[in-house]
Coordinates of C-alpha atoms in Angstrom, one line a residue:
X1 CA 103.5 59.5 190.5
X2 CA 106.3 60.8 192.8
X3 CA 104.0 63.3 194.4
X4 CA 101.4 60.5 194.9
X5 CA 104.0 58.2 196.5
X6 CA 105.2 61.0 198.8
X7 CA 101.7 62.1 199.8
X8 CA 100.6 58.5 200.6
X9 CA 103.7 58.2 202.8
X10 CA 102.4 61.3 204.7
X11 CA 99.0 59.6 205.1
X12 CA 97.0 61.4 202.3
X13 CA 94.5 59.3 200.5
X14 CA 94.9 58.7 196.7
X15 CA 91.6 60.4 195.8
X16 CA 92.7 63.7 197.4
X17 CA 96.2 63.5 195.9
X18 CA 94.9 63.1 192.3
X19 CA 92.2 65.7 193.0
X20 CA 94.8 68.3 193.8
X21 CA 97.1 67.0 191.1
X22 CA 94.5 67.5 188.4
X23 CA 93.7 71.0 189.7
X24 CA 97.4 71.9 189.5
X25 CA 97.9 70.5 186.1
X26 CA 94.8 72.0 184.4
X27 CA 95.1 75.4 186.0
X28 CA 98.8 75.5 185.3
X29 CA 98.3 74.6 181.7
X30 CA 95.6 77.2 181.2
X31 CA 97.6 79.9 183.0
X32 CA 100.7 79.1 180.9
X33 CA 98.6 79.4 177.7
X34 CA 97.0 82.7 178.9
X35 CA 100.5 84.1 179.6
X36 CA 101.6 83.2 176.1
X37 CA 98.5 84.7 174.5
X38 CA 98.8 88.0 176.4
X39 CA 102.5 88.1 175.4
X40 CA 101.6 87.9 171.7
X41 CA 98.2 89.6 171.9
X42 CA 98.9 91.7 168.8
X43 CA 99.0 88.5 166.8
X44 CA 96.2 86.6 168.6
X45 CA 93.8 89.6 168.6
X46 CA 94.0 89.3 164.7
X47 CA 93.8 85.5 164.8
X48 CA 91.6 84.5 167.6
X49 CA 91.2 81.0 166.3
X50 CA 94.9 80.4 166.9
X51 CA 94.3 80.8 170.6
X52 CA 93.2 77.2 170.9
X53 CA 95.7 75.9 168.4
X54 CA 98.4 74.1 170.4
X55 CA 100.1 72.4 167.4
X56 CA 102.9 75.0 167.5
X57 CA 103.4 75.0 171.2
X58 CA 102.9 78.3 173.1
X59 CA 103.1 78.2 176.9
X60 CA 104.5 80.7 179.3
X61 CA 105.9 78.9 182.4
X62 CA 105.4 81.8 184.8
X63 CA 101.7 82.0 183.9
X64 CA 101.5 78.3 184.7
X65 CA 103.2 78.6 188.0
X66 CA 101.1 81.6 189.1
X67 CA 97.9 80.0 188.1
X68 CA 98.8 76.6 189.6
X69 CA 99.8 78.0 192.9
X70 CA 96.7 80.1 193.1
X71 CA 94.4 77.2 192.2
X72 CA 95.9 74.8 194.7
X73 CA 95.9 77.4 197.4
X74 CA 92.2 78.2 196.9
X75 CA 91.3 74.5 196.7
X76 CA 93.1 73.7 199.9
X77 CA 91.3 76.5 201.7
X78 CA 88.0 75.4 200.3
X79 CA 88.6 71.8 201.4
X80 CA 89.9 73.0 204.8
X81 CA 93.3 71.5 204.0
X82 CA 96.7 72.9 204.7
X83 CA 97.7 75.0 201.7
X84 CA 101.5 74.9 202.4
X85 CA 101.4 71.1 202.6
X86 CA 100.1 70.8 199.0
X87 CA 102.3 73.6 197.7
X88 CA 105.4 71.9 199.2
X89 CA 104.3 68.6 197.8
X90 CA 103.9 69.7 194.2
X91 CA 106.8 72.2 194.3
X92 CA 109.1 69.3 195.2
X93 CA 108.4 67.5 191.9
X94 CA 107.5 70.4 189.6
X95 CA 111.1 71.0 188.4
X96 CA 111.2 67.3 187.2
X97 CA 108.0 67.8 185.3
X98 CA 109.3 71.0 183.7
X99 CA 112.5 69.3 182.7
X100 CA 110.6 66.5 181.0
X101 CA 108.2 69.1 179.3
X102 CA 111.2 71.0 177.9
X103 CA 111.8 68.2 175.4
X104 CA 108.7 69.5 173.6
X105 CA 110.7 72.6 172.8
X106 CA 113.3 70.5 171.1
X107 CA 110.9 68.7 168.8
X108 CA 109.1 72.0 168.0
X109 CA 112.4 73.8 167.6
X110 CA 111.5 76.6 169.9
X111 CA 112.8 78.2 173.1
X112 CA 116.3 78.9 171.7
X113 CA 118.5 81.9 172.2
X114 CA 120.9 84.0 170.2
X115 CA 123.2 82.4 167.6
X116 CA 126.3 80.7 168.9
X117 CA 129.3 79.0 167.3
X118 CA 129.7 76.8 170.3
X119 CA 129.5 73.0 170.1
X120 CA 126.3 73.2 172.2
X121 CA 124.6 75.2 169.5
X122 CA 121.3 73.7 168.3
X123 CA 120.5 73.6 164.6
X124 CA 117.4 75.5 163.7
X125 CA 115.6 75.0 160.4
X126 CA 115.6 78.2 158.2
X127 CA 111.8 78.7 158.4
X128 CA 112.0 78.7 162.2
X129 CA 114.7 81.3 162.5
X130 CA 114.1 84.8 163.6
X131 CA 114.2 87.3 160.6
X132 CA 117.2 89.1 162.0
X133 CA 119.2 85.8 162.3
X134 CA 118.2 83.9 159.1
X135 CA 121.8 83.6 158.1
X136 CA 122.7 81.8 161.3
X137 CA 122.0 78.1 161.7
X138 CA 123.0 77.3 165.3
X139 CA 121.5 78.9 168.4
X140 CA 121.7 78.6 172.1
X141 CA 119.4 75.7 173.3
X142 CA 117.7 77.5 176.1
X143 CA 115.4 74.6 176.6
X144 CA 118.4 72.3 177.3
X145 CA 120.0 74.8 179.7
X146 CA 116.7 75.1 181.6
X147 CA 116.1 71.3 181.5
X148 CA 119.5 70.6 183.1
X149 CA 119.1 73.4 185.7
X150 CA 115.5 72.2 186.6
X151 CA 117.0 68.7 187.2
X152 CA 119.6 70.2 189.5
X153 CA 116.8 72.1 191.3
X154 CA 114.7 69.0 191.6
X155 CA 117.6 67.1 193.3
X156 CA 118.3 70.1 195.6
X157 CA 114.7 70.2 196.7
X158 CA 114.7 66.4 197.2
X159 CA 117.6 66.8 199.6
X160 CA 116.0 69.7 201.4
X161 CA 112.9 67.7 202.0
X162 CA 114.9 65.6 204.5
X163 CA 115.4 68.9 206.5
X164 CA 112.1 70.7 206.0
X165 CA 108.9 68.7 206.4
X166 CA 106.2 69.2 203.9
X167 CA 103.7 71.8 205.2
X168 CA 106.5 74.1 206.5
X169 CA 106.4 76.1 203.2
X170 CA 110.2 75.9 202.7
X171 CA 110.1 73.5 199.8
X172 CA 107.7 75.7 198.0
X173 CA 109.7 78.8 198.8
X174 CA 113.0 77.4 197.7
X175 CA 111.3 76.2 194.4
X176 CA 110.1 79.7 193.6
X177 CA 113.4 81.3 194.6
X178 CA 115.4 78.7 192.6
X179 CA 113.4 78.9 189.5
X180 CA 113.3 82.7 189.6
X181 CA 117.2 82.7 189.6
X182 CA 117.3 80.2 186.8
X183 CA 114.9 82.1 184.5
X184 CA 116.4 85.5 185.3
X185 CA 119.8 84.5 183.9
X186 CA 118.4 82.5 181.0
X187 CA 116.5 85.5 179.8
X188 CA 119.8 87.3 178.9
X189 CA 120.0 84.7 176.1
X190 CA 116.5 85.0 174.8
X191 CA 115.7 86.6 171.5
X192 CA 112.8 89.1 171.3
X193 CA 112.0 88.7 175.0
X194 CA 108.6 90.1 176.1
X195 CA 109.2 93.6 177.3
X196 CA 107.0 96.3 178.9
X197 CA 108.4 99.8 179.0
X198 CA 111.8 98.4 178.1
X199 CA 111.8 96.0 181.0
X200 CA 112.1 92.2 180.4
X201 CA 108.7 91.0 181.6
X202 CA 110.0 87.5 182.8
X203 CA 113.0 89.0 184.6
X204 CA 110.7 91.5 186.3
X205 CA 108.6 88.6 187.5
X206 CA 111.7 86.8 188.6
X207 CA 112.9 89.8 190.7
X208 CA 109.5 90.3 192.4
X209 CA 109.0 86.6 193.0
X210 CA 112.5 86.2 194.5
X211 CA 112.1 89.2 196.7
X212 CA 108.6 88.0 197.9
X213 CA 109.9 84.6 198.5
X214 CA 112.8 85.7 200.6
X215 CA 110.4 87.7 202.8
X216 CA 108.2 84.5 203.0
X217 CA 111.1 82.3 203.9
X218 CA 112.3 84.7 206.6
X219 CA 108.8 84.8 208.1
X220 CA 108.6 81.0 208.1
X221 CA 112.0 80.8 209.8
X222 CA 110.7 83.0 212.5
X223 CA 107.6 80.8 212.9
X224 CA 109.8 77.7 213.1
X225 CA 112.1 79.2 215.8
X226 CA 109.1 80.4 217.8

């Protein structure tokens, strides 16, 4: 709704806005599920019917971001629209959507970190605890940390929109950079993080994304100056 309001203010028609919105949501959802399935392929290869079972959650945000960005970019090029405008538009509200979506982790008792005696610790039912930590009952609520940080990122991007017009690419760039920083540090709290050759996959994606985004923002700054 926020993206629709902002787009109409920019002169975009409602049909086009919802067309791009639907593309970003569906592609992002499929990409997030694919990321999760690849992560746990050893399990899903033995239980293929579970791939389409969403009752227990199972979405990887980075997969959703990559798929959503790619789909919106390709759709914009196909429709002869400005890709950076639509990427800026949706990036500006995506952290809010992610924050709201994180409540699903709370109700499913997922996306928690290592045990903690802190008052912020989240109670996890015995059957949902990792085998190595069955004797602990409270864990870091990673979903809550990310929810709060996503809200902070949303408000920062909203402020930045007053300085950088949609279509400049800066809002999209700052979103990727901001979220990469958030996820990089939260991964230190994650239990059984997905690793490839001993490297935390999510952190690897964060580093690559942040580096690429810095190059992108620098190039956009030069274009703006010129």
